[in-house]
PDB file of C-alpha atoms and ligand atoms in Angstrom:
ATOM      1  CA  MET A 943      -3.029  -2.140   9.411  1.00 83.00           C
ATOM      2  CA  SER A 944      -0.178  -0.708   7.300  1.00 93.00           C
ATOM      3  CA  LYS A 945      -0.509   2.722   5.750  1.00 96.00           C
ATOM      4  CA  ILE A 946       0.956   4.316   2.633  1.00 98.00           C
ATOM      5  CA  LYS A 947       1.032   7.973   1.588  1.00 98.00           C
ATOM      6  CA  VAL A 948      -0.522   7.657  -1.857  1.00 97.00           C
ATOM      7  CA  ALA A 949       0.312  10.291  -4.447  1.00 96.00           C
ATOM      8  CA  GLU A 950      -1.790   8.693  -7.177  1.00 95.00           C
ATOM      9  CA  LEU A 951      -3.807   5.535  -7.704  1.00 97.00           C
ATOM     10  CA  PHE A 952      -5.149   4.996 -11.208  1.00 95.00           C
ATOM     11  CA  TYR A 953      -5.854   2.484 -13.947  1.00 97.00           C
ATOM     12  CA  SER A 954      -4.148   2.900 -17.326  1.00 95.00           C
ATOM     13  CA  ILE A 955      -1.989   1.173 -19.920  1.00 95.00           C
ATOM     14  CA  GLN A 956       1.628   0.597 -18.952  1.00 95.00           C
ATOM     15  CA  GLY A 957       3.535   2.784 -21.387  1.00 93.00           C
ATOM     16  CA  GLU A 958       7.105   1.700 -20.634  1.00 94.00           C
ATOM     17  CA  GLY A 959       9.381  -1.308 -20.389  1.00 94.00           C
ATOM     18  CA  ARG A 960       8.559  -5.003 -20.186  1.00 95.00           C
ATOM     19  CA  TYR A 961       4.788  -4.612 -19.764  1.00 96.00           C
ATOM     20  CA  MET A 962       4.255  -1.888 -22.389  1.00 95.00           C
ATOM     21  CA  GLY A 963       0.605  -2.078 -23.503  1.00 95.00           C
ATOM     22  CA  VAL A 964      -0.624  -4.157 -20.534  1.00 97.00           C
ATOM     23  CA  PRO A 965      -3.638  -2.784 -18.606  1.00 97.00           C
ATOM     24  CA  SER A 966      -2.235  -1.824 -15.231  1.00 97.00           C
ATOM     25  CA  VAL A 967      -3.108  -0.328 -11.893  1.00 98.00           C
ATOM     26  CA  PHE A 968      -0.562   2.291 -10.835  1.00 97.00           C
ATOM     27  CA  LEU A 969       0.089   2.941  -7.173  1.00 98.00           C
ATOM     28  CA  ARG A 970       2.301   6.006  -6.942  1.00 97.00           C
ATOM     29  CA  THR A 971       3.782   6.417  -3.481  1.00 98.00           C
ATOM     30  CA  PHE A 972       4.855   9.766  -2.074  1.00 98.00           C
ATOM     31  CA  GLY A 973       8.527  10.627  -1.523  1.00 98.00           C
ATOM     32  CA  CYS A 974      11.816  10.375  -3.406  1.00 98.00           C
ATOM     33  CA  ASN A 975      15.484  10.566  -2.467  1.00 98.00           C
ATOM     34  CA  PHE A 976      16.269  12.504  -5.692  1.00 98.00           C
ATOM     35  CA  LYS A 977      14.950  15.627  -7.460  1.00 97.00           C
ATOM     36  CA  CYS A 978      16.282  15.088 -11.014  1.00 95.00           C
ATOM     37  CA  GLU A 979      16.313  18.836 -11.691  1.00 96.00           C
ATOM     38  CA  GLY A 980      18.650  18.399 -14.682  1.00 92.00           C
ATOM     39  CA  PHE A 981      16.245  16.667 -17.120  1.00 87.00           C
ATOM     40  CA  GLY A 982      15.755  18.789 -20.250  1.00 84.00           C
ATOM     41  CA  MET A 983      18.222  21.458 -19.073  1.00 89.00           C
ATOM     42  CA  PRO A 984      21.541  22.584 -20.579  1.00 90.00           C
ATOM     43  CA  GLU A 985      24.451  20.709 -19.000  1.00 87.00           C
ATOM     44  CA  GLY A 986      25.065  21.711 -15.392  1.00 89.00           C
ATOM     45  CA  LYS A 987      21.849  23.767 -15.114  1.00 95.00           C
ATOM     46  CA  LYS A 988      18.910  22.950 -12.851  1.00 96.00           C
ATOM     47  CA  THR A 989      15.264  23.616 -13.568  1.00 96.00           C
ATOM     48  CA  ASP A 990      13.072  25.808 -11.399  1.00 96.00           C
ATOM     49  CA  GLU A 991       9.954  25.168 -13.518  1.00 96.00           C
ATOM     50  CA  TYR A 992       8.201  23.017 -10.899  1.00 96.00           C
ATOM     51  CA  LEU A 993       9.080  25.551  -8.193  1.00 97.00           C
ATOM     52  CA  LYS A 994       6.940  28.105 -10.037  1.00 97.00           C
ATOM     53  CA  VAL A 995       3.837  25.923  -9.596  1.00 96.00           C
ATOM     54  CA  ASP A 996       1.895  27.382  -6.666  1.00 96.00           C
ATOM     55  CA  PRO A 997       0.683  24.399  -4.577  1.00 95.00           C
ATOM     56  CA  THR A 998      -2.072  26.433  -2.914  1.00 95.00           C
ATOM     57  CA  LEU A 999      -3.906  26.703  -6.250  1.00 94.00           C
ATOM     58  CA  TYR A1000      -4.433  22.935  -6.660  1.00 93.00           C
ATOM     59  CA  LYS A1001      -6.710  20.465  -4.929  1.00 90.00           C
ATOM     60  CA  SER A1002      -5.966  17.373  -7.036  1.00 90.00           C
ATOM     61  CA  TYR A1003      -3.220  15.885  -9.164  1.00 89.00           C
ATOM     62  CA  LYS A1004      -5.379  15.998 -12.268  1.00 87.00           C
ATOM     63  CA  ASP A1005      -5.325  19.813 -12.256  1.00 91.00           C
ATOM     64  CA  LEU A1006      -1.554  20.190 -11.866  1.00 93.00           C
ATOM     65  CA  PRO A1007       0.409  21.593 -14.805  1.00 92.00           C
ATOM     66  CA  LEU A1008       2.839  19.390 -16.707  1.00 88.00           C
ATOM     67  CA  VAL A1009       6.476  20.430 -16.817  1.00 90.00           C
ATOM     68  CA  SER A1010       8.863  20.065 -19.735  1.00 86.00           C
ATOM     69  CA  THR A1011      12.030  20.102 -17.582  1.00 90.00           C
ATOM     70  CA  GLY A1012      13.004  18.240 -14.420  1.00 92.00           C
ATOM     71  CA  CYS A1013      11.056  15.337 -12.909  1.00 93.00           C
ATOM     72  CA  ASP A1014       7.665  14.887 -14.581  1.00 87.00           C
ATOM     73  CA  SER A1015       6.134  13.598 -11.322  1.00 91.00           C
ATOM     74  CA  TYR A1016       7.443  16.412  -9.118  1.00 96.00           C
ATOM     75  CA  ALA A1017       4.316  16.544  -6.947  1.00 96.00           C
ATOM     76  CA  SER A1018       4.931  12.971  -5.795  1.00 96.00           C
ATOM     77  CA  TRP A1019       7.957  14.045  -3.757  1.00 97.00           C
ATOM     78  CA  ASP A1020       8.008  17.843  -3.396  1.00 97.00           C
ATOM     79  CA  PRO A1021       6.778  18.409   0.197  1.00 97.00           C
ATOM     80  CA  ARG A1022       4.926  21.564  -0.928  1.00 97.00           C
ATOM     81  CA  PHE A1023       2.388  19.238  -2.605  1.00 96.00           C
ATOM     82  CA  LYS A1024       2.028  16.707   0.188  1.00 95.00           C
ATOM     83  CA  HIS A1025      -1.535  17.845   0.939  1.00 95.00           C
ATOM     84  CA  LEU A1026      -2.575  16.193  -2.352  1.00 95.00           C
ATOM     85  CA  SER A1027      -1.425  12.746  -1.172  1.00 96.00           C
ATOM     86  CA  PRO A1028      -3.635  11.101   1.465  1.00 96.00           C
ATOM     87  CA  VAL A1029      -2.336   8.451   3.863  1.00 98.00           C
ATOM     88  CA  LEU A1030      -4.428   5.339   3.192  1.00 98.00           C
ATOM     89  CA  ASP A1031      -4.469   1.965   4.895  1.00 97.00           C
ATOM     90  CA  SER A1032      -4.128  -1.262   2.913  1.00 97.00           C
ATOM     91  CA  ASP A1033      -7.834  -1.962   3.102  1.00 97.00           C
ATOM     92  CA  ALA A1034      -8.753   1.411   1.560  1.00 98.00           C
ATOM     93  CA  ILE A1035      -6.142   0.956  -1.181  1.00 98.00           C
ATOM     94  CA  ALA A1036      -7.248  -2.614  -1.998  1.00 98.00           C
ATOM     95  CA  VAL A1037     -10.909  -1.559  -2.139  1.00 98.00           C
ATOM     96  CA  ALA A1038     -10.098   1.407  -4.403  1.00 98.00           C
ATOM     97  CA  ILE A1039      -8.037  -0.837  -6.701  1.00 98.00           C
ATOM     98  CA  ASN A1040     -10.828  -3.395  -6.865  1.00 98.00           C
ATOM     99  CA  GLU A1041     -13.235  -0.671  -7.991  1.00 97.00           C
ATOM    100  CA  MET A1042     -10.913   0.230 -10.880  1.00 97.00           C
ATOM    101  CA  LEU A1043     -10.550  -3.270 -12.269  1.00 98.00           C
ATOM    102  CA  PRO A1044     -12.885  -3.765 -15.247  1.00 97.00           C
ATOM    103  CA  HIS A1045     -14.090  -7.185 -13.953  1.00 97.00           C
ATOM    104  CA  LYS A1046     -13.910  -6.212 -10.259  1.00 97.00           C
ATOM    105  CA  LYS A1047     -11.253  -8.849  -9.813  1.00 96.00           C
ATOM    106  CA  TRP A1048      -7.709  -9.334 -11.114  1.00 97.00           C
ATOM    107  CA  LYS A1049      -7.556 -10.960 -14.547  1.00 96.00           C
ATOM    108  CA  ASP A1050      -4.847  -9.917 -17.031  1.00 95.00           C
ATOM    109  CA  GLU A1051      -4.083  -6.593 -15.319  1.00 97.00           C
ATOM    110  CA  HIS A1052      -0.780  -6.041 -13.566  1.00 97.00           C
ATOM    111  CA  LEU A1053       0.158  -3.802 -10.659  1.00 98.00           C
ATOM    112  CA  VAL A1054       2.820  -1.116 -10.941  1.00 98.00           C
ATOM    113  CA  ILE A1055       4.191   0.322  -7.719  1.00 98.00           C
ATOM    114  CA  THR A1056       5.908   3.526  -8.695  1.00 97.00           C
ATOM    115  CA  GLY A1057       6.845   6.909  -7.290  1.00 94.00           C
ATOM    116  CA  GLY A1058       8.577   9.006  -6.311  1.00 95.00           C
ATOM    117  CA  GLU A1059      10.799   6.181  -5.135  1.00 98.00           C
ATOM    118  CA  PRO A1060       8.581   3.248  -4.093  1.00 98.00           C
ATOM    119  CA  LEU A1061      11.316   1.306  -2.269  1.00 98.00           C
ATOM    120  CA  LEU A1062      11.849   3.949   0.417  1.00 96.00           C
ATOM    121  CA  GLY A1063      10.125   3.214   3.752  1.00 92.00           C
ATOM    122  CA  TRP A1064       6.956   1.785   2.160  1.00 96.00           C
ATOM    123  CA  GLN A1065       8.542  -1.678   1.823  1.00 97.00           C
ATOM    124  CA  LYS A1066       7.200  -2.342   5.322  1.00 96.00           C
ATOM    125  CA  ALA A1067       3.628  -1.712   4.168  1.00 97.00           C
ATOM    126  CA  TYR A1068       3.506  -3.696   0.919  1.00 98.00           C
ATOM    127  CA  PRO A1069       3.145  -7.225   2.399  1.00 98.00           C
ATOM    128  CA  ASP A1070      -0.056  -6.163   4.142  1.00 97.00           C
ATOM    129  CA  LEU A1071      -1.455  -4.715   0.909  1.00 98.00           C
ATOM    130  CA  LEU A1072      -0.305  -7.518  -1.394  1.00 98.00           C
ATOM    131  CA  SER A1073      -1.777 -10.155   0.962  1.00 97.00           C
ATOM    132  CA  HIS A1074      -5.171  -8.445   1.161  1.00 97.00           C
ATOM    133  CA  ARG A1075      -8.058 -10.714   0.135  1.00 97.00           C
ATOM    134  CA  LEU A1076      -8.945  -8.384  -2.775  1.00 97.00           C
ATOM    135  CA  MET A1077      -5.395  -8.668  -4.149  1.00 97.00           C
ATOM    136  CA  LEU A1078      -5.332 -12.447  -4.246  1.00 93.00           C
ATOM    137  CA  GLY A1079      -5.808 -12.827  -8.011  1.00 94.00           C
ATOM    138  CA  LEU A1080      -2.863 -10.507  -8.724  1.00 97.00           C
ATOM    139  CA  LYS A1081      -0.228 -12.390 -10.719  1.00 93.00           C
ATOM    140  CA  GLU A1082       2.346  -9.778 -11.697  1.00 98.00           C
ATOM    141  CA  VAL A1083       3.800  -6.752  -9.951  1.00 98.00           C
ATOM    142  CA  THR A1084       6.425  -4.246 -11.076  1.00 98.00           C
ATOM    143  CA  PHE A1085       8.433  -1.896  -8.887  1.00 98.00           C
ATOM    144  CA  GLU A1086       9.558   1.156 -10.856  1.00 98.00           C
ATOM    145  CA  THR A1087      12.611   2.208  -8.896  1.00 98.00           C
ATOM    146  CA  ASN A1088      15.687   4.380  -9.298  1.00 98.00           C
ATOM    147  CA  GLY A1089      17.748   1.447  -8.021  1.00 98.00           C
ATOM    148  CA  THR A1090      19.281   3.100  -4.964  1.00 98.00           C
ATOM    149  CA  GLN A1091      17.253   1.552  -2.147  1.00 98.00           C
ATOM    150  CA  GLU A1092      18.220  -1.744  -0.558  1.00 98.00           C
ATOM    151  CA  LEU A1093      15.504  -4.347  -0.268  1.00 97.00           C
ATOM    152  CA  SER A1094      14.913  -5.291   3.342  1.00 97.00           C
ATOM    153  CA  LYS A1095      15.457  -8.962   4.176  1.00 97.00           C
ATOM    154  CA  GLU A1096      11.836  -9.265   5.302  1.00 97.00           C
ATOM    155  CA  PHE A1097      10.406  -7.766   2.117  1.00 98.00           C
ATOM    156  CA  GLY A1098      12.699  -9.844  -0.106  1.00 98.00           C
ATOM    157  CA  LYS A1099      11.557 -12.957   1.724  1.00 98.00           C
ATOM    158  CA  PHE A1100       7.906 -11.955   1.405  1.00 98.00           C
ATOM    159  CA  LEU A1101       8.226 -11.489  -2.369  1.00 98.00           C
ATOM    160  CA  THR A1102      10.048 -14.799  -2.813  1.00 98.00           C
ATOM    161  CA  ASN A1103       7.403 -16.669  -0.800  1.00 97.00           C
ATOM    162  CA  SER A1104       4.422 -14.965  -2.436  1.00 97.00           C
ATOM    163  CA  PHE A1105       5.308 -14.785  -6.138  1.00 97.00           C
ATOM    164  CA  ALA A1106       7.213 -16.817  -8.711  1.00 97.00           C
ATOM    165  CA  TYR A1107      10.507 -15.188  -9.801  1.00 98.00           C
ATOM    166  CA  ASP A1108       9.130 -14.047 -13.155  1.00 97.00           C
ATOM    167  CA  GLU A1109       6.007 -12.486 -11.577  1.00 98.00           C
ATOM    168  CA  VAL A1110       8.037  -9.808  -9.776  1.00 98.00           C
ATOM    169  CA  THR A1111       9.725  -7.173 -11.926  1.00 98.00           C
ATOM    170  CA  PHE A1112      12.202  -4.512 -10.892  1.00 98.00           C
ATOM    171  CA  SER A1113      12.189  -1.851 -13.570  1.00 98.00           C
ATOM    172  CA  VAL A1114      15.323   0.046 -12.587  1.00 98.00           C
ATOM    173  CA  SER A1115      15.814   3.506 -14.036  1.00 97.00           C
ATOM    174  CA  PRO A1116      19.306   4.592 -12.939  1.00 97.00           C
ATOM    175  CA  LYS A1117      19.804   8.322 -13.109  1.00 96.00           C
ATOM    176  CA  LEU A1118      22.574   9.494 -15.457  1.00 94.00           C
ATOM    177  CA  SER A1119      24.177  12.951 -15.346  1.00 92.00           C
ATOM    178  CA  VAL A1120      21.378  14.310 -17.617  1.00 88.00           C
ATOM    179  CA  SER A1121      19.150  14.015 -14.505  1.00 92.00           C
ATOM    180  CA  GLY A1122      21.401  16.305 -12.469  1.00 94.00           C
ATOM    181  CA  GLU A1123      22.023  13.586  -9.848  1.00 96.00           C
ATOM    182  CA  ARG A1124      25.547  12.467  -8.871  1.00 96.00           C
ATOM    183  CA  TRP A1125      26.928   9.170 -10.260  1.00 97.00           C
ATOM    184  CA  GLU A1126      28.142   7.962  -6.836  1.00 97.00           C
ATOM    185  CA  GLU A1127      24.631   8.247  -5.427  1.00 97.00           C
ATOM    186  CA  ALA A1128      22.695   7.152  -8.504  1.00 98.00           C
ATOM    187  CA  ILE A1129      24.617   4.142  -9.829  1.00 98.00           C
ATOM    188  CA  ARG A1130      24.431   1.407  -7.184  1.00 98.00           C
ATOM    189  CA  PRO A1131      25.202  -1.924  -8.884  1.00 98.00           C
ATOM    190  CA  GLU A1132      25.424  -3.921  -5.655  1.00 97.00           C
ATOM    191  CA  ILE A1133      21.835  -2.969  -4.769  1.00 98.00           C
ATOM    192  CA  VAL A1134      20.428  -3.826  -8.197  1.00 98.00           C
ATOM    193  CA  ARG A1135      22.266  -7.146  -8.108  1.00 97.00           C
ATOM    194  CA  GLU A1136      20.222  -8.000  -4.986  1.00 97.00           C
ATOM    195  CA  TYR A1137      16.928  -7.175  -6.770  1.00 98.00           C
ATOM    196  CA  GLU A1138      17.958  -9.584  -9.501  1.00 97.00           C
ATOM    197  CA  LYS A1139      18.046 -12.419  -6.969  1.00 97.00           C
ATOM    198  CA  ILE A1140      14.388 -11.798  -6.103  1.00 98.00           C
ATOM    199  CA  GLY A1141      12.724 -10.993  -9.453  1.00 98.00           C
ATOM    200  CA  TYR A1142      13.120 -10.232 -13.160  1.00 98.00           C
ATOM    201  CA  THR A1143      15.256  -7.079 -13.278  1.00 98.00           C
ATOM    202  CA  TYR A1144      16.181  -4.744 -16.099  1.00 98.00           C
ATOM    203  CA  LEU A1145      17.852  -1.362 -16.507  1.00 98.00           C
ATOM    204  CA  LYS A1146      16.005   1.448 -18.286  1.00 97.00           C
ATOM    205  CA  PHE A1147      18.005   4.591 -19.061  1.00 96.00           C
ATOM    206  CA  VAL A1148      16.332   7.866 -20.012  1.00 91.00           C
ATOM    207  CA  VAL A1149      18.490   9.457 -22.715  1.00 89.00           C
ATOM    208  CA  ALA A1150      18.489  12.062 -25.499  1.00 85.00           C
ATOM    209  CA  THR A1151      21.963  12.165 -27.057  1.00 88.00           C
ATOM    210  CA  ASP A1152      24.886   9.956 -28.113  1.00 92.00           C
ATOM    211  CA  GLU A1153      26.747  11.175 -25.032  1.00 92.00           C
ATOM    212  CA  ASP A1154      23.904  10.012 -22.754  1.00 92.00           C
ATOM    213  CA  ALA A1155      23.913   6.595 -24.439  1.00 95.00           C
ATOM    214  CA  ASP A1156      27.693   6.360 -23.977  1.00 96.00           C
ATOM    215  CA  GLU A1157      27.299   7.201 -20.308  1.00 97.00           C
ATOM    216  CA  ALA A1158      24.582   4.519 -20.069  1.00 97.00           C
ATOM    217  CA  GLU A1159      27.084   2.061 -21.535  1.00 98.00           C
ATOM    218  CA  LYS A1160      29.614   2.985 -18.857  1.00 98.00           C
ATOM    219  CA  ALA A1161      26.936   2.400 -16.212  1.00 98.00           C
ATOM    220  CA  VAL A1162      25.934  -0.937 -17.774  1.00 98.00           C
ATOM    221  CA  HIS A1163      29.562  -2.078 -17.476  1.00 98.00           C
ATOM    222  CA  ALA A1164      29.532  -1.130 -13.791  1.00 98.00           C
ATOM    223  CA  TYR A1165      26.331  -3.157 -13.242  1.00 98.00           C
ATOM    224  CA  GLN A1166      27.659  -6.097 -15.223  1.00 98.00           C
ATOM    225  CA  ASN A1167      30.950  -6.051 -13.309  1.00 97.00           C
ATOM    226  CA  ALA A1168      28.872  -6.491 -10.156  1.00 96.00           C
ATOM    227  CA  GLY A1169      27.199  -9.557 -11.707  1.00 97.00           C
ATOM    228  CA  PHE A1170      24.088  -8.000 -13.270  1.00 97.00           C
ATOM    229  CA  ASN A1171      22.885 -10.108 -16.159  1.00 94.00           C
ATOM    230  CA  GLY A1172      19.521  -8.626 -17.213  1.00 97.00           C
ATOM    231  CA  PRO A1173      18.338  -6.688 -20.279  1.00 98.00           C
ATOM    232  CA  VAL A1174      18.955  -2.993 -20.923  1.00 98.00           C
ATOM    233  CA  TYR A1175      16.468  -0.491 -22.369  1.00 98.00           C
ATOM    234  CA  LEU A1176      16.911   3.028 -23.665  1.00 96.00           C
ATOM    235  CA  MET A1177      13.902   5.334 -23.327  1.00 93.00           C
ATOM    236  CA  PRO A1178      13.611   8.856 -24.766  1.00 89.00           C
ATOM    237  CA  VAL A1179      13.643  11.930 -22.530  1.00 82.00           C
ATOM    238  CA  GLY A1180      10.321  13.736 -22.859  1.00 70.00           C
ATOM    239  CA  GLY A1181       7.428  14.094 -20.461  1.00 63.00           C
ATOM    240  CA  VAL A1182       5.732  16.381 -22.983  1.00 66.00           C
ATOM    241  CA  GLU A1183       4.988  15.499 -26.593  1.00 72.00           C
ATOM    242  CA  SER A1184       7.157  18.175 -28.214  1.00 69.00           C
ATOM    243  CA  VAL A1185      10.293  16.915 -26.417  1.00 68.00           C
ATOM    244  CA  TYR A1186       9.374  13.225 -26.812  1.00 72.00           C
ATOM    245  CA  HIS A1187       8.943  13.563 -30.588  1.00 72.00           C
ATOM    246  CA  LEU A1188      12.342  15.222 -30.858  1.00 73.00           C
ATOM    247  CA  ASN A1189      13.965  12.221 -29.234  1.00 82.00           C
ATOM    248  CA  ASN A1190      12.104   8.972 -29.829  1.00 85.00           C
ATOM    249  CA  ARG A1191      13.451   7.965 -33.240  1.00 91.00           C
ATOM    250  CA  LYS A1192      16.995   8.974 -32.372  1.00 91.00           C
ATOM    251  CA  VAL A1193      16.842   6.958 -29.130  1.00 93.00           C
ATOM    252  CA  ALA A1194      15.423   3.913 -30.963  1.00 94.00           C
ATOM    253  CA  GLU A1195      18.398   4.109 -33.348  1.00 95.00           C
ATOM    254  CA  LEU A1196      20.830   4.433 -30.452  1.00 95.00           C
ATOM    255  CA  ALA A1197      19.297   1.332 -28.826  1.00 96.00           C
ATOM    256  CA  MET A1198      19.727  -0.616 -32.068  1.00 97.00           C
ATOM    257  CA  LYS A1199      23.336   0.545 -32.358  1.00 96.00           C
ATOM    258  CA  LYS A1200      24.176  -0.595 -28.828  1.00 96.00           C
ATOM    259  CA  GLY A1201      22.225  -3.877 -29.144  1.00 97.00           C
ATOM    260  CA  TRP A1202      19.777  -2.891 -26.386  1.00 98.00           C
ATOM    261  CA  ARG A1203      15.989  -2.716 -26.215  1.00 98.00           C
ATOM    262  CA  TYR A1204      13.966   0.416 -26.929  1.00 96.00           C
ATOM    263  CA  SER A1205      11.254   1.442 -24.519  1.00 95.00           C
ATOM    264  CA  ASP A1206       8.642   3.878 -25.684  1.00 89.00           C
ATOM    265  CA  ARG A1207       6.710   6.034 -23.222  1.00 89.00           C
ATOM    266  CA  LEU A1208       3.268   5.407 -24.680  1.00 84.00           C
ATOM    267  CA  GLN A1209       1.571   7.588 -22.079  1.00 81.00           C
ATOM    268  CA  VAL A1210       2.977  10.637 -23.892  1.00 78.00           C
ATOM    269  CA  PRO A1211       1.521  10.120 -27.429  1.00 78.00           C
ATOM    270  CA  LEU A1212      -1.609   8.342 -26.095  1.00 79.00           C
ATOM    271  CA  PHE A1213      -2.544  10.515 -23.132  1.00 80.00           C
ATOM    272  CA  LYS A1214      -0.193  13.539 -23.310  1.00 73.00           C
ATOM    273  CA  ASN A1215       1.380  12.212 -20.080  1.00 68.00           C
ATOM    274  CA  GLU A1216      -1.392  13.853 -18.059  1.00 70.00           C
ATOM    275  CA  TRP A1217      -1.442  13.098 -14.332  1.00 67.00           C
ATOM    276  CA  GLY A1218      -3.409   9.887 -13.794  1.00 68.00           C
ATOM    277  CA  THR A1219      -2.194   8.225 -16.993  1.00 69.00           C
TER     278      THR A1219
HETATM  279  S1  SF4 B 656      14.078   9.430  -9.226  1.00 96.32           S
HETATM  280 FE1  SF4 B 656      12.196   9.434 -10.466  1.00 96.32          FE
HETATM  281  S2  SF4 B 656      10.591  10.262  -9.108  1.00 96.32           S
HETATM  282 FE2  SF4 B 656      12.579  10.700  -8.136  1.00 96.32          FE
HETATM  283  S3  SF4 B 656      13.016  12.783  -8.809  1.00 96.32           S
HETATM  284 FE3  SF4 B 656      14.016  11.379 -10.262  1.00 96.32          FE
HETATM  285  S4  SF4 B 656      12.550  11.100 -11.937  1.00 96.32           S
HETATM  286 FE4  SF4 B 656      11.440  11.984 -10.206  1.00 96.32          FE
END
């Protein structure tokens, strides 16, 4: 039976993108190919805020402090926190999910597979989980990805055979320079173009300023030149309320100006972006 290192598994409201407001089960896998240490920092600077969190003091995600700079889910990839993420087989995950569903079976809820970066090695394990008898009523699944990981042929085939095109969503959040990651590694149009052949795919850029939105536009052109044809969202920087409130209106206006969609991050005003929301 396939196993996944699970950083978090919880039931909440999807706060971002296409399914904003939909009751959703979140499976957060452990591991990421990026660190995004630039979020919320002056240009060219990297945060060390998460490095000051002492992993030995925490026994569960719920107790971890939030950070206002860098990646807001740092514990889902920083190896110092790996003791908080158990390796679970598909049966244990499916049973735990079933327990969370309000009707003990899938109805209108959707599944979000997020990270970290959920399309790293775990692609091999998802078919086993998604075919589990307790997952059979599941109609819609979203992969929240940074858009840098190729889909394996086998996994692409599995998704195509198991779901209708519109039931699979790739919510791609490409990392701009505000993240601290390098363009050559973060902007991979040819990979995202392949997702688009398998399921509904959109780009969601996390931005704060006009310059970020202009850089997003440059990236959108690169994706479109490779054949990408899906919608584009702008979403405000801000894993904590004070930063989010500084940005949300401005980012909504930037989205209108560019003719793109605005994505909120409802988990911030609703739940203060606490772990498990
Ligand atoms: S890609 Fe996502 S999970 Fe990975 S470090 Fe960046 S923000 Fe965090």
